[in-house]
mmCIF file of C-alpha atoms and ligand atoms in Angstrom:
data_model
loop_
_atom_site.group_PDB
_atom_site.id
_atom_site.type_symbol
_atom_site.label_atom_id
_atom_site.label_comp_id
_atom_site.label_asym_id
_atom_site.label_seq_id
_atom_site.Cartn_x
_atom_site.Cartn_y
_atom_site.Cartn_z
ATOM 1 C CA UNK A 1 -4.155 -24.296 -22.878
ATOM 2 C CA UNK A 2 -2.526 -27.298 -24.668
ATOM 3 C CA UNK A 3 0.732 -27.621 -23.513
ATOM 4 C CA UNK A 4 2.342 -31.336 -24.534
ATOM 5 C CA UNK A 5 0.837 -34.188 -26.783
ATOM 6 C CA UNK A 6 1.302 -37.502 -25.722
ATOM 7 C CA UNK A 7 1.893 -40.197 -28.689
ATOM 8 C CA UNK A 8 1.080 -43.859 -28.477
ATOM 9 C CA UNK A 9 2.456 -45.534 -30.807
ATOM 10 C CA UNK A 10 1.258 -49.013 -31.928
ATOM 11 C CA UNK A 11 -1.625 -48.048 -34.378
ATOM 12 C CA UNK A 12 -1.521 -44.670 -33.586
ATOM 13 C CA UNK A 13 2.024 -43.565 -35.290
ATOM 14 C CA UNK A 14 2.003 -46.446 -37.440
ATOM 15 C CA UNK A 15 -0.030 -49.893 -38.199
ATOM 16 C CA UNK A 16 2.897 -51.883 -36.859
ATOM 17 C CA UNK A 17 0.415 -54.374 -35.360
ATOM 18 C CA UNK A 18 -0.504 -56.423 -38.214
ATOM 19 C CA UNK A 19 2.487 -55.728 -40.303
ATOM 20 C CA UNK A 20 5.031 -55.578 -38.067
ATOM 21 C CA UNK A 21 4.792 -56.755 -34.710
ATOM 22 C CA UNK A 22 2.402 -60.051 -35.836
ATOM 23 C CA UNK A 23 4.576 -60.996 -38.542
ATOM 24 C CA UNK A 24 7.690 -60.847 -36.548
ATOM 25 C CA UNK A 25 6.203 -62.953 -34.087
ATOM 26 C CA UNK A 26 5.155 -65.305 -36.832
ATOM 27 C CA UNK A 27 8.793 -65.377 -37.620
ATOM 28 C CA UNK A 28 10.203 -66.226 -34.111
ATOM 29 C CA UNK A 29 7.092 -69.157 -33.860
ATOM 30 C CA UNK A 30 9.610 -70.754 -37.224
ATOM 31 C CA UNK A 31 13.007 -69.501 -36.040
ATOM 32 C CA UNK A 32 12.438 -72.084 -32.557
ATOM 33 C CA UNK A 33 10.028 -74.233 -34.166
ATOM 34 C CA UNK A 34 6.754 -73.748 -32.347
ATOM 35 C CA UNK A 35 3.568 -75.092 -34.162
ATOM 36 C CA UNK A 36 1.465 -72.103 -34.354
ATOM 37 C CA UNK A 37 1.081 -69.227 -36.225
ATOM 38 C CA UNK A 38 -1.055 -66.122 -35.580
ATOM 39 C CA UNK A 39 -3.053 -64.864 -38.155
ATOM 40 C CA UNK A 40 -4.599 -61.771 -38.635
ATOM 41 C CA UNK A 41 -8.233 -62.485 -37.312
ATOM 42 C CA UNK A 42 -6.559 -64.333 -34.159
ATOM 43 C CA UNK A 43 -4.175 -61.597 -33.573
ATOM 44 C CA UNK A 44 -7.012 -59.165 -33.102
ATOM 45 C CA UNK A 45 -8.678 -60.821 -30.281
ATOM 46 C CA UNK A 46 -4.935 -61.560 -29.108
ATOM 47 C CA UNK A 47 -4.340 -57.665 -28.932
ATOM 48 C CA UNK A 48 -6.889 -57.755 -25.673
ATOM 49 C CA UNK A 49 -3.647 -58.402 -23.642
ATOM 50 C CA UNK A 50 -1.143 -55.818 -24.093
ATOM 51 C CA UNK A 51 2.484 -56.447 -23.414
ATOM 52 C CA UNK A 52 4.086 -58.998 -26.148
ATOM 53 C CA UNK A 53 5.339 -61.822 -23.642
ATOM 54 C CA UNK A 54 2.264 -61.765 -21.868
ATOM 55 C CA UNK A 55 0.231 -62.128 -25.383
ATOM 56 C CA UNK A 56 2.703 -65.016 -25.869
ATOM 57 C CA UNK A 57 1.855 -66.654 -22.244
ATOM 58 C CA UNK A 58 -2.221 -65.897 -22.570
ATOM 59 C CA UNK A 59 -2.193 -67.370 -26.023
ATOM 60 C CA UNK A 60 -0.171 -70.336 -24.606
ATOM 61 C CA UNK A 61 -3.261 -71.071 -22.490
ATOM 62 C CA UNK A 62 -5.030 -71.971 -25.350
ATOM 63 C CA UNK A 63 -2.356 -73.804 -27.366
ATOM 64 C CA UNK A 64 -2.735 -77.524 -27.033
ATOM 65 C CA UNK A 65 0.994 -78.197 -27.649
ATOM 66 C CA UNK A 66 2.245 -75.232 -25.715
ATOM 67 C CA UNK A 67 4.489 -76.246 -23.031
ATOM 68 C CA UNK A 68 2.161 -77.896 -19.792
ATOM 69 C CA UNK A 69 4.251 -76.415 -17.515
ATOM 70 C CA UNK A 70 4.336 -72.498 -16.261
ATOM 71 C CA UNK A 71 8.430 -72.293 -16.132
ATOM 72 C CA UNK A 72 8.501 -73.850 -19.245
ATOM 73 C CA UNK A 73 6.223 -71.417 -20.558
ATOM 74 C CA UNK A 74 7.841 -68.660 -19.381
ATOM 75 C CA UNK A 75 10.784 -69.422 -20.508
ATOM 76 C CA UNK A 76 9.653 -70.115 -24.293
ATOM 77 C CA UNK A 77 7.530 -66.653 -23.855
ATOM 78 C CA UNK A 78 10.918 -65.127 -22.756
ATOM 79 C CA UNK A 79 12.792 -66.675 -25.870
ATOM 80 C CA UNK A 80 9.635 -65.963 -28.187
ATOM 81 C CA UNK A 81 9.632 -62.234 -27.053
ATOM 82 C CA UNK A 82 13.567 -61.509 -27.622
ATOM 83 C CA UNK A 83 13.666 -63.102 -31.236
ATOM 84 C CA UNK A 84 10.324 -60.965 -32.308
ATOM 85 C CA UNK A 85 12.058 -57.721 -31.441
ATOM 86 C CA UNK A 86 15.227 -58.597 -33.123
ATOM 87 C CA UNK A 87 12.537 -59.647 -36.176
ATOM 88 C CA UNK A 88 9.896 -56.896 -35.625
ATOM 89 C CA UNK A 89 13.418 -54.463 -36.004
ATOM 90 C CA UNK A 90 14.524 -55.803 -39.209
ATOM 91 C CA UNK A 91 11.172 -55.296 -40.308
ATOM 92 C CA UNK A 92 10.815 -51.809 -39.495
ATOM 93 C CA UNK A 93 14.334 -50.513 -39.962
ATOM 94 C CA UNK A 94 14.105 -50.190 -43.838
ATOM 95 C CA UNK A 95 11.410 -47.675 -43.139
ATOM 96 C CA UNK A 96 8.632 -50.517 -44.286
ATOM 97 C CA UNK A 97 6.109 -49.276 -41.934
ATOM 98 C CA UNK A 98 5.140 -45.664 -43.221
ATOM 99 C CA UNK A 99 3.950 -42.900 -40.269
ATOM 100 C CA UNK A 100 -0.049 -42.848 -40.772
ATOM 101 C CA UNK A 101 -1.113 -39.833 -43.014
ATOM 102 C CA UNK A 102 -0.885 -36.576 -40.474
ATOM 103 C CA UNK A 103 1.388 -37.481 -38.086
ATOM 104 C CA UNK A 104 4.421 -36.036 -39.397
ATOM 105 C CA UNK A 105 2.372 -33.079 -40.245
ATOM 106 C CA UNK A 106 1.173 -32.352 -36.534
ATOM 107 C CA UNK A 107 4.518 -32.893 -34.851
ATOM 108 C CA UNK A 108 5.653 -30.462 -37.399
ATOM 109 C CA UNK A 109 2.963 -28.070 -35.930
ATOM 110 C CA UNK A 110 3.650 -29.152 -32.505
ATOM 111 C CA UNK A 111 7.169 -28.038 -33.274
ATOM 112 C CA UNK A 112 6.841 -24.608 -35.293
ATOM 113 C CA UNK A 113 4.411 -23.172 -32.153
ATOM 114 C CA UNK A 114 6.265 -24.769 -29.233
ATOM 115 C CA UNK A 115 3.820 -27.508 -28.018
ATOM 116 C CA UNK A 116 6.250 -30.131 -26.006
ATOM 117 C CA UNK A 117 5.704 -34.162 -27.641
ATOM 118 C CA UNK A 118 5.924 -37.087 -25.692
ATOM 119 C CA UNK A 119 6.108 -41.035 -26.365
ATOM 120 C CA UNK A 120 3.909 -43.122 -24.081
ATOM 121 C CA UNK A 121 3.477 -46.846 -25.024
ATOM 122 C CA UNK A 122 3.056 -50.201 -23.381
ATOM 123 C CA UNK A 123 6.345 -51.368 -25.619
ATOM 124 C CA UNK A 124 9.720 -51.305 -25.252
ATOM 125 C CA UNK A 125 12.412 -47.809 -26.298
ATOM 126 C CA UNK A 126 14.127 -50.189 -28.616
ATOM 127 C CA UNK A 127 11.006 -50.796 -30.467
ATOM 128 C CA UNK A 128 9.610 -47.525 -30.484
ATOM 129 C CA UNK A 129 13.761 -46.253 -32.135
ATOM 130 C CA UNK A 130 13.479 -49.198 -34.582
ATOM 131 C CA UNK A 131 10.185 -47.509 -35.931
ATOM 132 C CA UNK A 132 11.180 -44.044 -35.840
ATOM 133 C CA UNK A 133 14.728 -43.698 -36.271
ATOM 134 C CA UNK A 134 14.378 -44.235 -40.299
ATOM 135 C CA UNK A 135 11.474 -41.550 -39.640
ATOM 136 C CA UNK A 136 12.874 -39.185 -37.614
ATOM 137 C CA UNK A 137 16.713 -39.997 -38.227
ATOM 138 C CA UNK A 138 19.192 -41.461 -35.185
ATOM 139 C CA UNK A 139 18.297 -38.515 -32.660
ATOM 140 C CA UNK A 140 14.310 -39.340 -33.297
ATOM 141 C CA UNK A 141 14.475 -38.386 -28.934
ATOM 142 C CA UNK A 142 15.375 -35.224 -29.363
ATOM 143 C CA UNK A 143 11.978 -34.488 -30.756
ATOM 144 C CA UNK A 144 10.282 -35.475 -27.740
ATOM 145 C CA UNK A 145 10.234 -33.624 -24.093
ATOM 146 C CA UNK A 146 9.408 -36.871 -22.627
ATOM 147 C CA UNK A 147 9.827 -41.113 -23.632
ATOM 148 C CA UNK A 148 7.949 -43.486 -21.303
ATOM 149 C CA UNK A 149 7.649 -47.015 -22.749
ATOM 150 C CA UNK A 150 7.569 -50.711 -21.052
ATOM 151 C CA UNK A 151 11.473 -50.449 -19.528
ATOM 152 C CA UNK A 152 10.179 -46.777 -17.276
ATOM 153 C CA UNK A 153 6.239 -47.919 -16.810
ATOM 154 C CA UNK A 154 5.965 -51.958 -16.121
ATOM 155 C CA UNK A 155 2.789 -51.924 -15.660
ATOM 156 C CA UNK A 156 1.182 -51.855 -18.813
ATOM 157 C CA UNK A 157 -2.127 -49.966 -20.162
ATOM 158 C CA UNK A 158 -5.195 -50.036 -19.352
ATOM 159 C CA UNK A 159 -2.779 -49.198 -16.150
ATOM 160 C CA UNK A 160 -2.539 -45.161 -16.209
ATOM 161 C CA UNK A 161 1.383 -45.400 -14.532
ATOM 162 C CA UNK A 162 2.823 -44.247 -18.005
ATOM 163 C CA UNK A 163 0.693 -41.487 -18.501
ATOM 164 C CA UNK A 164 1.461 -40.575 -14.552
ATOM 165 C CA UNK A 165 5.089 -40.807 -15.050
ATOM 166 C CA UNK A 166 5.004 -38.749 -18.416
ATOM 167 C CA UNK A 167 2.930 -36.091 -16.596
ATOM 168 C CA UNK A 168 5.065 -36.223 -13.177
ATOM 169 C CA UNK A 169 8.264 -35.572 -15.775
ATOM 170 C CA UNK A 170 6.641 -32.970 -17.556
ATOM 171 C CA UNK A 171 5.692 -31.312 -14.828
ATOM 172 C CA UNK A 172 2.149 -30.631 -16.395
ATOM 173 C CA UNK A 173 -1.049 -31.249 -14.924
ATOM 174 C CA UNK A 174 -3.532 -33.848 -17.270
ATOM 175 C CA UNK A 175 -5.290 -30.975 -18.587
ATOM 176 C CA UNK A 176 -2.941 -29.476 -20.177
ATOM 177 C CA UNK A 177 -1.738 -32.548 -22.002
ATOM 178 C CA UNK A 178 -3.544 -34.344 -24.848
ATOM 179 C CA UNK A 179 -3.254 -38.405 -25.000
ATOM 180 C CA UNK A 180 -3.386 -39.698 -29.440
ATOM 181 C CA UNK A 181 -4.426 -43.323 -28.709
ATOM 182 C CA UNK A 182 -6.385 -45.690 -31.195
ATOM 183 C CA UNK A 183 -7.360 -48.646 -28.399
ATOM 184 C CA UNK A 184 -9.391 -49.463 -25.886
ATOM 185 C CA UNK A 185 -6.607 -49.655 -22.957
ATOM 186 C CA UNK A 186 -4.561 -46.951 -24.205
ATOM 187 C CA UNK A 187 -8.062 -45.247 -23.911
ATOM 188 C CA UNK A 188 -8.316 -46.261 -20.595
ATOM 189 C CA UNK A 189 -4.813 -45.623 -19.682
ATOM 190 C CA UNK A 190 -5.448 -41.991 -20.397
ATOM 191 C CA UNK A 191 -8.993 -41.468 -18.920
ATOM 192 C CA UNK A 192 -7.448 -43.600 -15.019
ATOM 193 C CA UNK A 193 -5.098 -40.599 -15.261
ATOM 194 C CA UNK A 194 -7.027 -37.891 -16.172
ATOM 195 C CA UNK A 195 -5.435 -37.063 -19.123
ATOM 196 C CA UNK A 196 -7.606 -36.009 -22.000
ATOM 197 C CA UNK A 197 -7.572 -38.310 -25.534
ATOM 198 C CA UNK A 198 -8.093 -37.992 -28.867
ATOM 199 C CA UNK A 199 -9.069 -41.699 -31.058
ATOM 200 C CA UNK A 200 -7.076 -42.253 -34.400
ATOM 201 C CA UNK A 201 -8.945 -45.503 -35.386
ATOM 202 C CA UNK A 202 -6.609 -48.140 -36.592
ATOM 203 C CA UNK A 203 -6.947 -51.507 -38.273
ATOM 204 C CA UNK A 204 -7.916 -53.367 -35.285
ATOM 205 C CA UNK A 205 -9.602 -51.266 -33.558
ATOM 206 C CA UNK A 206 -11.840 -49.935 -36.349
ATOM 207 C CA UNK A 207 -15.033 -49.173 -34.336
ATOM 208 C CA UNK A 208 -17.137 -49.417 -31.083
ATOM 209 C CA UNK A 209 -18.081 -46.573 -29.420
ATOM 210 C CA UNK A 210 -15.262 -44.919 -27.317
ATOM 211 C CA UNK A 211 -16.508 -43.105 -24.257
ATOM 212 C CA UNK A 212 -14.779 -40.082 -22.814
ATOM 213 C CA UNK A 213 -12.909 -39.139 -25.532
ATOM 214 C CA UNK A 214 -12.447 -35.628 -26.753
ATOM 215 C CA UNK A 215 -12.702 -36.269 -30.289
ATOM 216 C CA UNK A 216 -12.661 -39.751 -32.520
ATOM 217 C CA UNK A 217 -12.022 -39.901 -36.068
ATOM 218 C CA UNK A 218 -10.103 -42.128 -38.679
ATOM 219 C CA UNK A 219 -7.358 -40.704 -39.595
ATOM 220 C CA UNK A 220 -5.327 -37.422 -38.426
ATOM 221 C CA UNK A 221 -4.615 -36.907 -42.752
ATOM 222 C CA UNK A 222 -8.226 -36.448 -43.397
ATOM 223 C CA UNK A 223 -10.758 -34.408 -41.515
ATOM 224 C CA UNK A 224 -13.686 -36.548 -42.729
ATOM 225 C CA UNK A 225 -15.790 -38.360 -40.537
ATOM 226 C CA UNK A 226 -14.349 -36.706 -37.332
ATOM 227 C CA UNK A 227 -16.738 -36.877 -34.049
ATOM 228 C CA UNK A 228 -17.115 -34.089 -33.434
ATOM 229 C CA UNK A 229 -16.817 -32.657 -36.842
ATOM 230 C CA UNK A 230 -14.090 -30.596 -37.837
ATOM 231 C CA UNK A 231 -14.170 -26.960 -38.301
ATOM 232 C CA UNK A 232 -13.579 -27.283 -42.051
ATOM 233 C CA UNK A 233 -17.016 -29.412 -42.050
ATOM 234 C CA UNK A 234 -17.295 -33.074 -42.971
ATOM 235 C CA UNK A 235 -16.422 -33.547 -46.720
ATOM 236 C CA UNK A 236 -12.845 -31.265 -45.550
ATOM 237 C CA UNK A 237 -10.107 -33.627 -47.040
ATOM 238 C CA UNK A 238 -7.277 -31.627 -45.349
ATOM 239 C CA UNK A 239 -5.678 -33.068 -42.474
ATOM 240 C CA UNK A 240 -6.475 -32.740 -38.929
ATOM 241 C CA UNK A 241 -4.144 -29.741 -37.798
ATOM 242 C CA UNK A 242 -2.949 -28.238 -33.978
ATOM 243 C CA UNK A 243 -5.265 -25.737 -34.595
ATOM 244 C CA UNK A 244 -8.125 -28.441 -34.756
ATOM 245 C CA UNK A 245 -6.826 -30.299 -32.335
ATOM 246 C CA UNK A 246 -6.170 -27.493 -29.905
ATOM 247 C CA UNK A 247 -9.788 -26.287 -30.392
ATOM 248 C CA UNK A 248 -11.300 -29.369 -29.455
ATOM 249 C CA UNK A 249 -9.150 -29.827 -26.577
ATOM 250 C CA UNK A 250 -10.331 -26.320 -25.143
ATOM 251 C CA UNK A 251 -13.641 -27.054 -25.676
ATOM 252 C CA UNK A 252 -13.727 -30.491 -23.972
ATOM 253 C CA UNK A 253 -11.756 -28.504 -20.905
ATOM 254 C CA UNK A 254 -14.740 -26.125 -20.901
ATOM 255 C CA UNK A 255 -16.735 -29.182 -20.416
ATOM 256 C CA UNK A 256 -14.901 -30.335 -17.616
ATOM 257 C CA UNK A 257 -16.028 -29.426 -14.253
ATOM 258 C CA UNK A 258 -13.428 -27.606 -11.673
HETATM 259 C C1 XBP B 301 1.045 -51.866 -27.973
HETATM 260 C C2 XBP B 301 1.286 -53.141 -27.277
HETATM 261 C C3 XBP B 301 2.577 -53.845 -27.443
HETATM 262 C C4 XBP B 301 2.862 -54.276 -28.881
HETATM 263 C C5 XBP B 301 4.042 -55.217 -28.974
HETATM 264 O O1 XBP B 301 1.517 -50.807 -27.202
HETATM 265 O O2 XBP B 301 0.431 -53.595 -26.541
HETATM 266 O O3 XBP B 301 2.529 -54.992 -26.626
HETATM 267 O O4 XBP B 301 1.750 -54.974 -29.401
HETATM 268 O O5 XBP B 301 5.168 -54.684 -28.367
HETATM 269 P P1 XBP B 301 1.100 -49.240 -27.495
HETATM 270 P P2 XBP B 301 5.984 -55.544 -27.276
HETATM 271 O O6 XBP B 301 -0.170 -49.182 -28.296
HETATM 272 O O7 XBP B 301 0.949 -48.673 -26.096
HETATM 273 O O8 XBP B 301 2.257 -48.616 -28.230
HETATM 274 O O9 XBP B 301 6.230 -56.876 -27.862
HETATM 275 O O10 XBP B 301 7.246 -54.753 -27.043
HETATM 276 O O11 XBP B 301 5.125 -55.598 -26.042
HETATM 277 MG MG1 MG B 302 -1.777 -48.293 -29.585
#
């Protein structure tokens, strides 16, 4: 039985990748005067490294007039890092970045038949209330039985210690919970601790095949396209439901052996 869904949350409750988190960082690059901006294509390959300072540090690898020495650098990544949150939240806290189609919808479900949410992300609590606080309004927590970002879980996905810490304070086994990712090391995050996950595609991580997952599609407000297909069949333009989701969830449990 499903008992909790666990929400990432860059690209999976919003695209605040490309229109959030990149442009703020754009914005700190001018606010200290650093020579290099990140555009979209670059940012893509840059989202390979999760964490934002330790984007800012691999990137500086590769910058010819980044700082030559490794204090230095970490000090500019530290600087760098603070001024894109403060950035990143001005740029969310008008509401800018919308929720993707269906998510509002499901946690509505979740919450009508009593199926506990969770937050698990690589990035920080203040980031995640920036984004959902004009959502969700000022208690956006109270909505969720469990918040595990970058300040509870340092070590950050493809590591599964955020999904272990959500499921140790949920008291649930991974079964019974069901990851919403849309990358590759939130993927893996999930699968290293056993915890079953459903693919939202999202701008940047568009396609490639995703092994292991329980079902992949493009968006949770259509039920087009969905792998495997939805019950409504593949020309269905409702949104992806509980019911849906639940259903594929018991059937990939059936799967499972033990
Ligand atoms: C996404 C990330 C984060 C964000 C930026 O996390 O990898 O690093 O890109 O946020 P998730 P920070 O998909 O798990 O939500 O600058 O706070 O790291
Ligand atoms: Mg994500």
């Amino acid at each position: 039985m499903l008992s909790a869904i666990l929400w990432d949350v860059d690209g999976t409750l919003a695209e605040t990748e490309r229109d959030g988190h990149r442009v703020a960082f754009n914005q700190a690059f001018e606010a200290l005067a650093v020579p290099w901006r990140w555009d979209e294509e670059h940012y893509g390959a840059l989202l390979q490294v999760t964490g934002g300072r330790e984007r800012l540090l691999h990137d500086m690898q590769h910058q010819p007039l980044a700082p030559q020495n490794a204090a230095e650098r970490e000090a500019l990544a530290e600087r760098l890092h603070s001024i894109k949150n403060d950035c990143y939240a001005r740029i969310v806290a008008s509401g800018a970045l919308p929720l993707r189609p269906g998510v509002r919808e499901l946690m509505n479900d979740c919450a009508r038949d009593g199926v506990r949410m969770g937050i698990v992300t690589t990035t920080s609590r203040v980031n995640v209330g920036a984004l959902l606080a004009p959502h969700l309004g000022a208690d956006w927590e109270s909505a969720f039985a469990v918040v595990v970002t970058a300040q509870e879980s340092p070590r950050k996905k493809p590591d599964p210690q955020a999904y272990q810490l959500a499921l140790q304070r949920l008291r649930l086994p991974a079964k019974s919970v069901l990851a919403i990712e849309d990358s590759p090391a939130g993927v893996a995050a999930a699968c290293a601790a056993g915890v079953p996950v459903l693919v939202t595609r999202s701008y940047y991580f568009a396609s490639g095949p995703v092994p292991g997952a329980v079902a992949v599609g493009r968006s949770l407000g259509n039920c087009a396209g969905w792998q495997p297909p939805t019950a409504g069949g593949s020309a269905a333009a409702d949104r992806v439901a509980l019911a849906q989701i639940q259903e594929w969830h018991a059937q990939a449990m059936s799967r499972r052996v033990g």
